[in-house]
Tab-separated table of C-alpha atoms in Angstrom:
chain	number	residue	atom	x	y	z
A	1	UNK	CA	61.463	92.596	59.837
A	2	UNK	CA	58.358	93.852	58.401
A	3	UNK	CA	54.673	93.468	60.229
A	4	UNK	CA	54.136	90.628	57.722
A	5	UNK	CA	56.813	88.728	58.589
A	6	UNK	CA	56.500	89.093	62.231
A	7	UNK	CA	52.491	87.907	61.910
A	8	UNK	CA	54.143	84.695	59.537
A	9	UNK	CA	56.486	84.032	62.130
A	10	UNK	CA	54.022	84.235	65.263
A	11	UNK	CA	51.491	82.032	63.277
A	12	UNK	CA	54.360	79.405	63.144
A	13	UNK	CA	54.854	79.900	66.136
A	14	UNK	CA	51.397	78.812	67.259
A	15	UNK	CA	50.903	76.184	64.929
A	16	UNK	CA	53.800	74.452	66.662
A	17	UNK	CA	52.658	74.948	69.944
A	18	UNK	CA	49.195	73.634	69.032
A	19	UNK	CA	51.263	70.679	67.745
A	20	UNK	CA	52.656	70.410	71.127
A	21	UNK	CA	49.532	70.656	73.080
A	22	UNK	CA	47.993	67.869	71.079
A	23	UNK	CA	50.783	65.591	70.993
A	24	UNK	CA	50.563	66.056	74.517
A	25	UNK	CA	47.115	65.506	74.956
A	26	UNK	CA	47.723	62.387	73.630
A	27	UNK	CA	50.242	61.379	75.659
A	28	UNK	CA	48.618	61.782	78.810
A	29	UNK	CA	45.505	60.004	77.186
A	30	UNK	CA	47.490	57.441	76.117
A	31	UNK	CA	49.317	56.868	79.689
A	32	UNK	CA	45.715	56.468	81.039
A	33	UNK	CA	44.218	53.425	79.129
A	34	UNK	CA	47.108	51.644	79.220
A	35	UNK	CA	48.046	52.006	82.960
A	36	UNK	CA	44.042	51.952	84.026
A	37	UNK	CA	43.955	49.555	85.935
A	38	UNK	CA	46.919	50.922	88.345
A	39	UNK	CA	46.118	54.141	88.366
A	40	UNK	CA	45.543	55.561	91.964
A	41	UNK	CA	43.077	58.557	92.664
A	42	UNK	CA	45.805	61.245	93.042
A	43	UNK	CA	47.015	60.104	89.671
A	44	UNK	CA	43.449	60.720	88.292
A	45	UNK	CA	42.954	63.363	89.730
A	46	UNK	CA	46.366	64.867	88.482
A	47	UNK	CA	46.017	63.464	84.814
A	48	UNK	CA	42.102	65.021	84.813
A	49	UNK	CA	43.861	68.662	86.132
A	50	UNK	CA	46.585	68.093	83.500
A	51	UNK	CA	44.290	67.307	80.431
A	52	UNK	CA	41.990	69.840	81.262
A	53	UNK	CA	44.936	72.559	80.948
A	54	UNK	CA	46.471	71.544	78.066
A	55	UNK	CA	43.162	71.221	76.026
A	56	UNK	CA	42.857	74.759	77.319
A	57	UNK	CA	46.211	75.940	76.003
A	58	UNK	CA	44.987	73.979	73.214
A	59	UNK	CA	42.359	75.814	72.197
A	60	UNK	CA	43.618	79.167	73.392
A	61	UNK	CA	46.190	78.199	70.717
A	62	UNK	CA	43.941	77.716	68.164
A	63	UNK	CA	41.688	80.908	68.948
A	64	UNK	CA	45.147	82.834	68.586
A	65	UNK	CA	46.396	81.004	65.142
A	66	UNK	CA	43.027	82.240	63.858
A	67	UNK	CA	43.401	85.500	64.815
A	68	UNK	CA	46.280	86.034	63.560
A	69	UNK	CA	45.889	84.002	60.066
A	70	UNK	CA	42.687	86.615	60.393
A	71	UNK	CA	45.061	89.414	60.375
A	72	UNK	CA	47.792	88.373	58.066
A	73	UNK	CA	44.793	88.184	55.722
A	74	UNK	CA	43.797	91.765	56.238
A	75	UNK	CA	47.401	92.843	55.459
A	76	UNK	CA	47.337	90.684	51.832
């Protein structure tokens, strides 16, 4: 597999984890305004722990895509 391919392949990679993190995201988002009103303080707390990491993972996601749609770019 040449460098090219591996750098397509990694970007599709990421793209589809982004996809995942925002999907996510949403979900979690989601399960909040429509349970709100029975949502206990460890669940808020939990939910707040678990959106802040996946919009990290999120953008860490995106900061890699770019790097290496950067990169594939150079190659061209």
């Amino acid at each position: 597999m040449s460098k090219k391919d591996s750098i397509k392949e990694d970007i599709a990679t990421l793209r589809t984890f982004s996809i995942l993190f925002l999907t996510s995201i949403f979900g979690v988002l989601g399960y909040a305004i429509t349970n709100f009103e029975k949502l206990t303080n460890l669940k808020l707390i939990v939910g707040f722990v678990s959106l802040f990491l996946l919009v990290m993972f999120f953008v860490i996601s995106l900061k890699l895509y770019k790097r290496k749609t950067k990169l594939l770019e150079e190659l061209e």
